[in-house]
Tab-separated table of C-alpha atoms in Angstrom:
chain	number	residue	atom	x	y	z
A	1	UNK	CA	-4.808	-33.026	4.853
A	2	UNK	CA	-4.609	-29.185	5.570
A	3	UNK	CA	-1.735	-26.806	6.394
A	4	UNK	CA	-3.141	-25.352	9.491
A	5	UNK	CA	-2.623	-28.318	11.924
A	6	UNK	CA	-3.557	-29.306	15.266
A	7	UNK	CA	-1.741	-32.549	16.172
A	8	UNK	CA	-0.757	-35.142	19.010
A	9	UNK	CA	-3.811	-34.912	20.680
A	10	UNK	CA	-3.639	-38.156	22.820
A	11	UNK	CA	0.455	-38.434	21.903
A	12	UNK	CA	0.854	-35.061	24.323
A	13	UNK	CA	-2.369	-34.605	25.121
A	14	UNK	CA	-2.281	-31.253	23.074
A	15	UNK	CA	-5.341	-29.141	22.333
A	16	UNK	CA	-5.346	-26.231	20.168
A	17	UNK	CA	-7.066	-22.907	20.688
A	18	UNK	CA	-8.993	-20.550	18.492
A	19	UNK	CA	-9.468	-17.088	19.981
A	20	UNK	CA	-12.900	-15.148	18.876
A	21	UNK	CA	-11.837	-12.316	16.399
A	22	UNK	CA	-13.921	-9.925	14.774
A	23	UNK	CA	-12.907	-10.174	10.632
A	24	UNK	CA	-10.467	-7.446	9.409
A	25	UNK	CA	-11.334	-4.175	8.500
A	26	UNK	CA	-12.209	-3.436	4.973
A	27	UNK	CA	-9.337	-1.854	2.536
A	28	UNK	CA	-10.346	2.349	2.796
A	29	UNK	CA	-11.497	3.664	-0.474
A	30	UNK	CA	-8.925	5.878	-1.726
A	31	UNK	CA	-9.778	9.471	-2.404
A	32	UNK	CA	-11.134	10.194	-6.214
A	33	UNK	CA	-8.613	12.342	-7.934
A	34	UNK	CA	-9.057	15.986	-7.024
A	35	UNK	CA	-9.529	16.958	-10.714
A	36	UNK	CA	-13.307	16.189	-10.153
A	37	UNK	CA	-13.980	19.232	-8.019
A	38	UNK	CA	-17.988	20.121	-9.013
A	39	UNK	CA	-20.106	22.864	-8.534
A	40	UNK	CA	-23.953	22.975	-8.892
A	41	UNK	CA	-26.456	25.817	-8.274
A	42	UNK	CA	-29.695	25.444	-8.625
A	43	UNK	CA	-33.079	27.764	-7.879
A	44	UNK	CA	-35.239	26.081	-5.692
A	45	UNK	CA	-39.372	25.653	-5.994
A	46	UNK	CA	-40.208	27.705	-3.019
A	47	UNK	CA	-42.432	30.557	-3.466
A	48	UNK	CA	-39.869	33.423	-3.196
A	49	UNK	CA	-36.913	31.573	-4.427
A	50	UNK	CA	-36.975	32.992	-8.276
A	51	UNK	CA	-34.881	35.920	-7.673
A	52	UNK	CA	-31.556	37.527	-8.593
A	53	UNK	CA	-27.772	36.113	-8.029
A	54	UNK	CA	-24.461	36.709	-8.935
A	55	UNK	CA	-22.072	34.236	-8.918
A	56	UNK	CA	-18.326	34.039	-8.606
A	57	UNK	CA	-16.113	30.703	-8.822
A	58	UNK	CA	-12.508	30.150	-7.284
A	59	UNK	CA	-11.435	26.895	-10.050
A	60	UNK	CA	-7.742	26.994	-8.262
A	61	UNK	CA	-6.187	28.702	-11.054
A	62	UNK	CA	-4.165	31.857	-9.238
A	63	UNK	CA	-6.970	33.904	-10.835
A	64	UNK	CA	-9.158	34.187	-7.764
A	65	UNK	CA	-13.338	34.784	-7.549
A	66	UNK	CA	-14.316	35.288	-11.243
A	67	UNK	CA	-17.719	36.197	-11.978
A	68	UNK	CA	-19.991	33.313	-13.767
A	69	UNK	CA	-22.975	34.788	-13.492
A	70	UNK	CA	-25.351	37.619	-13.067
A	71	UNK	CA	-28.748	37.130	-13.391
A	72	UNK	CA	-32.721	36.563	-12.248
A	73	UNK	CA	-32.783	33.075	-11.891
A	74	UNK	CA	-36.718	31.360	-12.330
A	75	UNK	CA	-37.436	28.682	-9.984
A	76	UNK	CA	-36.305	24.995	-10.481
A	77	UNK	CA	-33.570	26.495	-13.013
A	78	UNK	CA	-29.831	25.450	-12.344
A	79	UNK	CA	-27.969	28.528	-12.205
A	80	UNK	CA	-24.071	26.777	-12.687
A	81	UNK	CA	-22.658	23.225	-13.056
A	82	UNK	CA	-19.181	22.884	-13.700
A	83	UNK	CA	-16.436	20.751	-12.737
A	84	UNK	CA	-12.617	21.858	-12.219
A	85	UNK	CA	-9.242	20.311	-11.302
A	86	UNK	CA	-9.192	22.682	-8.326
A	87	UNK	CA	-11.787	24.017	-7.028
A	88	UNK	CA	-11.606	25.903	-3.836
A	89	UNK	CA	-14.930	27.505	-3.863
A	90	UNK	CA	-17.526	29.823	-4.633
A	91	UNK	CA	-19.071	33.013	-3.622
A	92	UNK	CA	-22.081	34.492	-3.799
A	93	UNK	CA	-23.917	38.182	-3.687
A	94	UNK	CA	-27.555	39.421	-3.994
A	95	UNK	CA	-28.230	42.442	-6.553
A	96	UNK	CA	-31.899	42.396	-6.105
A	97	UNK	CA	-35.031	40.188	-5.545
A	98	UNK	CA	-34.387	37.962	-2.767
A	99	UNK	CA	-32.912	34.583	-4.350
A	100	UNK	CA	-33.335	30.730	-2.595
A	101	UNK	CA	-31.850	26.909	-3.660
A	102	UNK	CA	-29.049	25.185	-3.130
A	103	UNK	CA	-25.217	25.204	-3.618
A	104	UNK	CA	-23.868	21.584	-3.841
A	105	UNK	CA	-20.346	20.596	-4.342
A	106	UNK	CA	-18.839	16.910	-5.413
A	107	UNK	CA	-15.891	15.433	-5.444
A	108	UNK	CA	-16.406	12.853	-7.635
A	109	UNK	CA	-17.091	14.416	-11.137
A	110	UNK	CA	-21.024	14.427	-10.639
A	111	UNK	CA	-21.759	10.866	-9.559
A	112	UNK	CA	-22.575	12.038	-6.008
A	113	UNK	CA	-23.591	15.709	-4.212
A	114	UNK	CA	-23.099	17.463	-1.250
A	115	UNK	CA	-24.035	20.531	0.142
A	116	UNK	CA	-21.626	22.845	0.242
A	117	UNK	CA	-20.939	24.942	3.691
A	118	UNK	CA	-20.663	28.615	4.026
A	119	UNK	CA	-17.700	30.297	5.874
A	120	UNK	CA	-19.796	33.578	6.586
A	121	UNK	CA	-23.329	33.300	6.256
A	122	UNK	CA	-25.949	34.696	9.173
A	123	UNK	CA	-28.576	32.658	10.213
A	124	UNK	CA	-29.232	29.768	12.249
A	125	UNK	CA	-27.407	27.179	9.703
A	126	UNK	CA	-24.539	27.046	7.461
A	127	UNK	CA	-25.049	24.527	5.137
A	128	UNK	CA	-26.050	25.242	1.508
A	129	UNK	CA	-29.005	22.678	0.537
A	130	UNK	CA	-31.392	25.191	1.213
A	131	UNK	CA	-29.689	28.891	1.293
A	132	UNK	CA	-31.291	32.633	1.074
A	133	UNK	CA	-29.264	35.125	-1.225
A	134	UNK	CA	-30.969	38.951	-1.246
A	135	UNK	CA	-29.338	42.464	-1.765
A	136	UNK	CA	-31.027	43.247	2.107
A	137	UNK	CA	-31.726	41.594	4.706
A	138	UNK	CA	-35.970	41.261	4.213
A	139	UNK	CA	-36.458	37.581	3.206
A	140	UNK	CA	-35.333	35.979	6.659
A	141	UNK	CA	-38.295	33.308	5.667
A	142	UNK	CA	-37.068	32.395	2.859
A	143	UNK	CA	-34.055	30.046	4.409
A	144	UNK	CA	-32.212	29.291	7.690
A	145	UNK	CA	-28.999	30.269	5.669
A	146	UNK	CA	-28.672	33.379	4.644
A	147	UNK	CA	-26.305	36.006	2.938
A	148	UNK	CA	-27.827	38.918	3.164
A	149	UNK	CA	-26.790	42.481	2.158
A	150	UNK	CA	-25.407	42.513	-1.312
A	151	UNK	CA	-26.273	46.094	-2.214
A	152	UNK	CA	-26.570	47.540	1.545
A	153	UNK	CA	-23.145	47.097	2.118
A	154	UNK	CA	-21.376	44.577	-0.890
A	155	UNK	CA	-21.452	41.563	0.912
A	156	UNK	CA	-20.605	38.694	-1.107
A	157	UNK	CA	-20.193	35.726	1.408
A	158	UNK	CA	-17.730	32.758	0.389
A	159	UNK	CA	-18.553	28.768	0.381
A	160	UNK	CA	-15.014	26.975	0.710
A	161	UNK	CA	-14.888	23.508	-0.963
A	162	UNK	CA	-14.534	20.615	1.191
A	163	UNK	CA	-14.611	16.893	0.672
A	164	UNK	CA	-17.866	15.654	2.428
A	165	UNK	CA	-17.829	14.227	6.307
A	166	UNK	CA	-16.873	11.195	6.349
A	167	UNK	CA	-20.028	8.385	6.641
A	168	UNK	CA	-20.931	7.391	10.045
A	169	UNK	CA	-19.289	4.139	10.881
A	170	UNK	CA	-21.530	1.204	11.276
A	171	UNK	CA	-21.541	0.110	14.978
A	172	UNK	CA	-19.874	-3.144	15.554
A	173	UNK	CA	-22.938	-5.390	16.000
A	174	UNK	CA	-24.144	-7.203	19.544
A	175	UNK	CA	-22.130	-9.428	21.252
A	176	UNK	CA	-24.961	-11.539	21.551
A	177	UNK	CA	-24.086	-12.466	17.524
A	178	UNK	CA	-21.135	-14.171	18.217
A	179	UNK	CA	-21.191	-17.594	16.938
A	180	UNK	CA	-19.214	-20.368	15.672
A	181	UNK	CA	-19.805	-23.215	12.904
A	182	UNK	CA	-17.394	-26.166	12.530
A	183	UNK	CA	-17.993	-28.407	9.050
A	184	UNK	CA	-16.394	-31.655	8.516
A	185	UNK	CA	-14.974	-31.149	4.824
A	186	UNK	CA	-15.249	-33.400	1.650
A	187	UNK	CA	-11.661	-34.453	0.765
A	188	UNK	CA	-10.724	-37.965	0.924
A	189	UNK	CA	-9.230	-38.686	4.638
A	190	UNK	CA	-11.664	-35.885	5.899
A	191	UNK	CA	-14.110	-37.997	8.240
A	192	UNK	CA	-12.225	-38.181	11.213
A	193	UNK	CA	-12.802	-37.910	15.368
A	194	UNK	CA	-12.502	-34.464	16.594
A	195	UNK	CA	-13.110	-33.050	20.408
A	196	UNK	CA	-14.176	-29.188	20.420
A	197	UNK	CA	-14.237	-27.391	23.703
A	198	UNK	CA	-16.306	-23.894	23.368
A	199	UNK	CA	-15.597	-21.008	25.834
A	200	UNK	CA	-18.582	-18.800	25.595
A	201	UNK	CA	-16.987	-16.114	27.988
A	202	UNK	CA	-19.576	-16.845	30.716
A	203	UNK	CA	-17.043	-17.410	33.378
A	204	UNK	CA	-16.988	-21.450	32.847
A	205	UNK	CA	-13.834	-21.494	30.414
A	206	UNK	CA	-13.265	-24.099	27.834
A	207	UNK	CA	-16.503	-26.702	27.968
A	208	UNK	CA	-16.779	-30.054	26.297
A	209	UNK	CA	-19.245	-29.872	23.293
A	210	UNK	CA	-18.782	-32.599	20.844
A	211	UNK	CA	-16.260	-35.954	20.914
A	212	UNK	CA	-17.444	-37.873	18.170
A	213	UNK	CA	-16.552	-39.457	15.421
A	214	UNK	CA	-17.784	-37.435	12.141
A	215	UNK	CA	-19.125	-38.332	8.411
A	216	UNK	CA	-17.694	-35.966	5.441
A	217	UNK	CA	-19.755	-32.865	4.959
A	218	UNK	CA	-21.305	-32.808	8.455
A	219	UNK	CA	-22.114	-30.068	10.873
A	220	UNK	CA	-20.223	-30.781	13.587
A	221	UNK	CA	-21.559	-27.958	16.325
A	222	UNK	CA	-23.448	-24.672	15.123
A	223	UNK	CA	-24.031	-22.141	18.344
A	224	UNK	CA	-24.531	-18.429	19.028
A	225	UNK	CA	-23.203	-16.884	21.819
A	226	UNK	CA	-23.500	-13.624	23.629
A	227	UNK	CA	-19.967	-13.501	24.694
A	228	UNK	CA	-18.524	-15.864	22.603
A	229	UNK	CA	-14.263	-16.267	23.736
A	230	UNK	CA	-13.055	-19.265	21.459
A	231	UNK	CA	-13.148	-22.751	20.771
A	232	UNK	CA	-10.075	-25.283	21.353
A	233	UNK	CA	-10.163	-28.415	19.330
A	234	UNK	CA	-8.226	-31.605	20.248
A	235	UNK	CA	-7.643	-34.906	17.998
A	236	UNK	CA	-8.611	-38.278	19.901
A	237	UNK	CA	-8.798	-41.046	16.931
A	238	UNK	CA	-8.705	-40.724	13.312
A	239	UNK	CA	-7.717	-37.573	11.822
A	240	UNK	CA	-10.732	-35.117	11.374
A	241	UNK	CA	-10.418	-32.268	8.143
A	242	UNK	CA	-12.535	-29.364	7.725
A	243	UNK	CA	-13.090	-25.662	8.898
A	244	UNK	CA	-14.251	-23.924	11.847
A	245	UNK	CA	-15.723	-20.452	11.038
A	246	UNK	CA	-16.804	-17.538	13.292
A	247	UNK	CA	-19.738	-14.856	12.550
A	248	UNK	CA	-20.065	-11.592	14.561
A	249	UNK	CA	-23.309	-10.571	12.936
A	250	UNK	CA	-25.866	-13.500	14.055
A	251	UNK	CA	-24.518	-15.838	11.389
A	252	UNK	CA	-25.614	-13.625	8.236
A	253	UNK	CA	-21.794	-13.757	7.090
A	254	UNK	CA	-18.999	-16.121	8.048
A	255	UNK	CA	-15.290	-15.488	8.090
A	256	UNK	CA	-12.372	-18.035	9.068
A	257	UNK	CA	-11.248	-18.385	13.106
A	258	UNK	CA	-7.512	-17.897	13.021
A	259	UNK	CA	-5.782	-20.757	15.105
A	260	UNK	CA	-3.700	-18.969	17.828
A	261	UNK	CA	-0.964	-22.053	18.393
A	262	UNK	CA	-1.216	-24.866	15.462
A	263	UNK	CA	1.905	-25.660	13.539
A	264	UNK	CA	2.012	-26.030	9.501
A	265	UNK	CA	2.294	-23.305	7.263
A	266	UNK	CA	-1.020	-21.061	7.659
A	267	UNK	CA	-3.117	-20.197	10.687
A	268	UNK	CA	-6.570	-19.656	9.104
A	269	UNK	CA	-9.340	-22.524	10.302
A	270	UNK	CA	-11.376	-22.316	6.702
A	271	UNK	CA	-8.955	-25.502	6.367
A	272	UNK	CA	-7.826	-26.985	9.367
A	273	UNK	CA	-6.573	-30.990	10.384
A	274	UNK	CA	-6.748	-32.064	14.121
A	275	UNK	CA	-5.403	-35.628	14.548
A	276	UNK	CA	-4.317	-37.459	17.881
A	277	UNK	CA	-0.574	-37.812	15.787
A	278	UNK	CA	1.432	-35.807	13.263
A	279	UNK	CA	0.943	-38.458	10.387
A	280	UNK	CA	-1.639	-36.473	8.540
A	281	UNK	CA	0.316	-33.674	7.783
């Protein structure tokens, strides 16, 4: 009937349990290929942000900071966007009006953008997506970030490229979610008597929820829980087929219990036969 087996429920008396587990972790994304290092300056739309900026790139080729540009820039115009095989950053210098936009970096050819960080900006922030570039140090308004100085004493101040943070992780959701659904399934020898004890991690252990005898197809118990341990499962009459599936999000999604001590050949409950014998194997 199924490989994951719970059997000799009235020859031994045995019952099986199946321990609450949240569903594995999904397989990482691997890292896109570092030959999709980007670059992208653009003038921002801000009053004062047409202005002047030279521009030197690092592409990772022993050559060091080579100029790319040097120019007055007019607002909403993108100043550089090129991608290398190994980028390792940019900097940046004012040589007359004040100059403010943003400096984004991506590390996946263009698809998605970033802002990039500078090492040794002034101001109150450091990241790029809204930055100040002036040859003094009179357009404080212009941006939180700033790299001031160019002419007063040749600053040029350097943005390092890094892959972006790392995306908050999704919190695991409330106990209260955890529930469990068992389904009689639709094969021929299926319909079958089944006991299910439910531990709902209240302090009252394993309780008696359904000893029945049931019909293909049917929904044999469907609960949420707030501290949901396990269910155990015990055959008393005919041999019962079908699965018994957890949810740790309310019952939006459903993945497999895993049977902690059955015999057979798998563990996973998506298809699972509990019979009072062994002769349904």
């Amino acid at each position: 009937v199924a490989t994951t087996r719970c059997f000799d429920g009235e020859v031994s008396w045995n019952k099986c349990t199946l321990s609450f587990r949240d569903p594995p972790p999904p397989t990482p994304t691997p890292p896109p290929a570092p030959s999709n290092r980007c670059v992208r300056v653009t003038t921002g739309n801000q009053q004062y942000d047409a202005g002047d900026l030279r521009l030197f790139v690092n592409a990772g080729d022993g050559a060091g900071y080579v100029e790319k540009k040097n120019n007055n820039f007019a607002k909403l115009s993108v100043v550089y966007n090129e991608c290398y095989t190994d980028l390792e950053g940019v900097r940046v210098q004012g040589t007359g009006a004040a100059w403010g936009g943003s400096i984004e970096a991506s590390n996946d050819g263009g698809a998605t953008w970033y802002p990039f960080i500078c090492d040794d900006c002034t101001g109150t922030t450091i990241s790029a997506d809204r930055i100040v570039v002036d040859k003094n140090s009179d357009s404080a308004g212009v941006a939180t970030t700033r790299c001031f100085d160019g002419e007063v004493s040749w600053n040029k101040c350097t943005l390092s490229f890094r892959d972006p943070p790392p995306p908050t992780p999704t919190p695991p959701p409330a106990p209260s979610n955890r529930c469990v659904r068992v389904t009689t399934g639709n094969q021929q020898y299926d319909a079958g008597d089944l006991r299910l004890f439910v531990n709902a991690g209240d302090g009252a252990g394993y309780v008696e929820k359904k000893n029945n005898n049931f019909a293909k197809l049917s929904v044999v118990y469907n609960e949420c829980y707030t501290d949901l341990e396990g269910v155990r499962v015990q055959g008393t009459g005919a041999a019962w087929g079908g699965s018994i599936e957890a949810s740790n999000d309310g019952g939006a999604t459903w993945y497999p219990f895993i049977c902690d001590d059955c015999t057979g050949t798998t563990i996973s409950a998506d298809r699972i036969v509990v019979d009072k014998n062994s002769d349904s194997a």
